Structures are given as structure tokens and as C-alpha cells.
Amino acid sequence: MTVCIKSLIQNMNLVIGCTIGCSYCYARNNVRRFHMIDDFEKPEYFPRKLRLMEKKRPQNFLLTGMSDFSLWEPEWREEIFSKMSQNSQHQYLFLTKRPEMIQFSTALDNAWFGVTVTASKEKERIQALREHIQGGHYHVTFEPMFDNIGDVDLSGVEWVVIGTETGRRKNKSVSRPEWVWNLTDQAKALGIPVFMKEDLLPVMGEDQMIQELPPAFIRVLEEQNAWKK
């Protein structure tokens, strides 16, 4: 049975806003629709949300659902990672499209740093992630895909997420099954878990869907279930 990734990983939007300007950006549309901030191109930090980390029940948290990690101010990162160090019961995920703009390191083992790759010309982002962020774990999200990504260097990567473009944008790109299998096969050859997002269900079909998580995320979900008993 296909599951929604949002049921496994919770959004904690500590920063809202982004200057990159992707045409397919769902976050910008949601911010405008719900008037979250005045100007999406001026990222804002909401430190009061840090209290969400104090939950004793373990969670898998995505901290960049409405922002890009490369655009976080250094003082924001310092405060956020300090709070993370005090709440090691959770796993924390970050995503960026501009890893070359970051110089960052951490000793935390529950931090997961990822890049978004949407086309074959963006594959160098994976190497830039390895070069510019030290510590934690690496993951890659291929979503949306505008062409066949081709061969990729997944050295050191511990999770691969694959999706397709959502929303109602004119001429939106729909991932092709062969593009998905190309990436899946490369990841599986290295023993990397692959998660096909629920939006791929019409593309792949229920029988072809693969939804795997890293062991650390699975442990969190198991601990959540233990809390329910």
C-alpha cells in the first residue's frame, strides 16, 4: 500500500521564504495563498517554532519545506543546531538547490543534508553537497524531473527520493517510468534505500512502487508506535 511521505516526515517550517525562484515552487504559492509572510523572496525565521523539537515522542522532521538551507543566516543555523543537539530523539532533514553557497559542518549524527536534482545538468549538485557540508548524512531528491538524469555518483548518499511535478502549472513535467527506474536501479546497486513519492503512483502503478526509508527513520517510526501502546 502506497503511503504519503508527509505521514512519515513532518514539516517544521522554521524559515519561510526563498529567492531561487523555481517556476514549479509549491511553497511560494502556498505562502501567497495563506499569507504566511509578506514577501516570499525575503526569508523569515520563526524561532518560536523551535519548541516543537522539545517533543519527547520521536519525529522525523523536514526543516526546509518552505525554504532552502543555503539561504539560512548563520545565526539561524547556530541557534537551530544548538536546539537539535539538545533533542537527539528526532531525525532532522534539510534540502538545498544551492549547495555551492554553503560552508557548514556538524558533529550531529541525526542531521540529514540533501540536494534537489531536477535535470541531468544539475548532477554536480551532489558532489557540491559532499564538498560543502561535512558531517551528518547525505540524501538526494529527484523531483520534479525535466529529463533523464542519466548516470549519477551516489557515493556517500544514504537515501534517494524520487517524485514528479505536482500542481496545475501549465506544461508541467511528468516523470517517466524509465527515468525513475534508471535512478532506482543505480541506488539499489549500492544498497541505498529508495522512496518513490505517492505522486508517482499514476506513473508507476501500485505494484511497481518502492517506498523505503533509512534505518534511522524506521527506528523513529517504531518508537512512535511504542509510545502509542
Coordinates of C-alpha atoms in Angstrom, one line a residue, residues 16-207:
I16 CA 9.8 30.6 5.3
G17 CA 10.9 32.2 2.1
C18 CA 13.3 31.6 -0.8
T19 CA 15.0 33.7 -3.5
I20 CA 15.8 31.0 -6.0
G21 CA 12.5 31.4 -8.0
C22 CA 11.7 28.0 -9.3
S23 CA 8.7 28.0 -11.7
Y24 CA 7.3 24.9 -10.1
C25 CA 7.6 26.1 -6.5
Y26 CA 4.6 25.0 -4.4
A27 CA 5.9 26.8 -1.3
R28 CA 5.7 30.2 -2.9
N29 CA 2.1 29.6 -4.0
N30 CA 1.1 28.3 -0.5
V31 CA 2.7 31.3 1.2
R32 CA 0.8 33.7 -1.0
R33 CA -2.4 31.8 -0.6
F34 CA -2.3 31.7 3.2
H35 CA -0.4 35.0 3.7
M36 CA 2.3 33.4 5.8
I37 CA 4.8 36.2 5.2
D38 CA 4.7 39.5 3.3
D39 CA 7.4 38.7 0.8
F40 CA 8.4 35.2 -0.1
E41 CA 11.7 36.4 -1.6
K42 CA 12.7 37.7 1.9
P43 CA 13.2 34.6 4.1
E44 CA 12.0 35.0 7.6
Y45 CA 13.0 33.0 10.7
F46 CA 10.5 31.9 13.3
P47 CA 12.4 30.9 16.4
R48 CA 9.3 30.2 18.5
K49 CA 8.8 27.0 16.4
L50 CA 11.9 25.6 18.0
R51 CA 9.8 24.4 20.9
L52 CA 8.4 21.7 18.6
M53 CA 11.8 20.0 19.0
E54 CA 11.0 19.6 22.7
K55 CA 8.5 16.8 22.0
K56 CA 9.7 13.7 23.7
R57 CA 7.9 11.5 21.2
P58 CA 10.5 11.0 18.3
Q59 CA 9.8 12.5 15.0
N60 CA 11.3 12.7 11.5
F61 CA 11.4 16.4 10.8
L62 CA 11.9 18.3 7.5
L63 CA 13.1 21.8 8.3
T64 CA 13.2 23.2 4.8
G65 CA 9.7 22.6 3.4
M66 CA 9.3 26.3 2.8
S67 CA 12.9 27.4 2.4
D68 CA 16.3 26.5 1.1
F69 CA 19.1 25.6 3.6
S70 CA 21.6 27.7 1.6
L71 CA 19.7 30.9 2.4
W72 CA 19.6 30.5 6.1
E73 CA 21.5 33.1 8.0
P74 CA 24.5 31.8 10.1
E75 CA 22.9 32.9 13.3
W76 CA 19.7 31.0 12.5
R77 CA 21.7 27.8 11.8
E78 CA 23.6 28.2 15.1
E79 CA 20.5 28.5 17.2
I80 CA 18.7 25.7 15.4
F81 CA 21.6 23.2 15.5
S82 CA 22.1 24.0 19.2
K83 CA 18.4 23.1 19.8
M84 CA 18.8 20.0 17.7
S85 CA 21.8 18.9 19.9
Q86 CA 19.5 19.1 22.9
N87 CA 16.9 16.9 21.3
S88 CA 18.6 13.9 19.8
Q89 CA 15.4 11.8 19.9
H90 CA 14.5 13.2 16.4
Q91 CA 15.9 13.0 12.9
Y92 CA 16.3 16.3 11.1
L93 CA 16.3 16.7 7.3
F94 CA 17.5 19.7 5.2
L95 CA 17.3 20.3 1.4
T96 CA 19.1 22.8 -0.8
K97 CA 19.4 23.6 -4.5
R98 CA 22.5 25.7 -3.9
P99 CA 25.0 23.5 -2.0
E100 CA 27.9 25.5 -3.5
M101 CA 26.8 28.5 -1.4
I102 CA 27.2 26.7 1.9
Q103 CA 30.2 26.1 4.1
F104 CA 28.9 24.0 7.0
S105 CA 29.9 21.2 9.3
T106 CA 28.3 19.4 12.3
A107 CA 29.0 16.6 14.6
L108 CA 25.4 15.7 15.0
D109 CA 24.5 12.2 13.7
N110 CA 20.8 12.9 13.4
A111 CA 21.2 15.6 10.7
W112 CA 20.4 14.7 7.1
F113 CA 21.6 17.0 4.3
G114 CA 20.2 16.7 0.8
V115 CA 20.1 18.3 -2.6
T116 CA 17.3 18.5 -5.1
V117 CA 18.3 17.5 -8.7
T118 CA 15.7 18.1 -11.4
A119 CA 17.7 17.6 -14.6
S120 CA 20.9 16.0 -15.9
K121 CA 22.7 19.3 -15.9
E122 CA 22.3 19.6 -12.1
K123 CA 24.0 16.4 -11.2
E124 CA 27.1 18.3 -10.0
R125 CA 25.0 19.4 -7.0
I126 CA 25.5 16.0 -5.4
Q127 CA 29.3 16.5 -5.4
A128 CA 28.9 20.1 -4.2
L129 CA 26.9 18.8 -1.3
R130 CA 29.7 16.4 -0.3
E131 CA 32.3 19.2 -0.6
H132 CA 30.5 22.0 1.2
I133 CA 28.8 20.1 4.0
Q134 CA 30.7 17.9 6.4
G135 CA 29.1 15.6 8.9
G136 CA 25.6 14.1 9.3
H137 CA 24.2 12.1 6.4
Y138 CA 23.5 12.8 2.7
H139 CA 20.4 12.3 0.7
V140 CA 19.2 13.3 -2.8
T141 CA 15.7 14.2 -4.0
F142 CA 15.0 13.9 -7.8
E143 CA 11.8 15.9 -8.0
P144 CA 10.5 17.2 -10.4
M145 CA 12.4 15.6 -13.3
F146 CA 12.6 17.5 -16.6
D147 CA 14.7 14.9 -18.4
N148 CA 16.5 11.6 -17.9
I149 CA 19.1 12.3 -15.2
G150 CA 21.4 9.6 -16.5
D151 CA 24.3 8.2 -14.5
V152 CA 24.8 9.7 -11.1
D153 CA 27.6 9.5 -8.5
L154 CA 25.7 8.4 -5.3
S155 CA 28.8 7.8 -3.2
G156 CA 28.1 8.5 0.4
V157 CA 24.4 9.0 -0.2
E158 CA 22.1 7.1 2.2
W159 CA 18.7 7.8 0.8
V160 CA 17.2 8.6 -2.6
V161 CA 13.7 10.1 -3.0
I162 CA 12.1 10.3 -6.4
G163 CA 8.9 12.2 -7.4
T164 CA 7.2 14.1 -10.1
E165 CA 5.9 17.6 -10.5
T166 CA 2.6 18.3 -8.8
G167 CA 0.1 21.2 -9.1
R168 CA -1.6 22.7 -12.1
R169 CA 1.3 24.6 -13.7
K170 CA 0.9 24.8 -17.5
N171 CA 3.3 22.4 -19.3
K172 CA 4.3 20.7 -16.1
S173 CA 6.8 17.9 -16.4
V174 CA 5.7 14.4 -15.6
S175 CA 8.4 11.9 -14.6
R176 CA 8.7 8.9 -17.0
P177 CA 8.9 5.3 -15.7
E178 CA 12.3 4.8 -17.4
W179 CA 13.7 7.8 -15.7
V180 CA 12.5 6.5 -12.3
W181 CA 13.9 3.1 -12.9
N182 CA 17.2 4.4 -14.0
L183 CA 17.8 6.1 -10.7
T184 CA 16.2 3.3 -8.7
D185 CA 18.5 0.7 -10.2
Q186 CA 21.6 2.8 -9.6
A187 CA 20.6 3.3 -6.0
K188 CA 19.7 -0.3 -5.4
A189 CA 23.1 -1.5 -6.8
L190 CA 24.7 0.5 -4.0
G191 CA 22.3 -0.7 -1.3
I192 CA 20.7 2.7 -1.0
P193 CA 17.0 2.8 0.1
V194 CA 14.7 4.4 -2.5
F195 CA 11.4 6.2 -1.7
M196 CA 9.0 6.8 -4.6
K197 CA 6.7 9.6 -3.6
E198 CA 3.0 9.0 -3.7
D199 CA 2.6 11.3 -6.7
L200 CA 4.3 8.7 -8.8
L201 CA 1.5 6.2 -8.3
P202 CA -0.3 7.1 -11.6
V203 CA 3.1 6.9 -13.4
M204 CA 4.4 3.6 -11.9
G205 CA 1.4 1.7 -10.8
E206 CA 0.9 0.2 -7.3
D207 CA 2.8 -3.0 -7.9

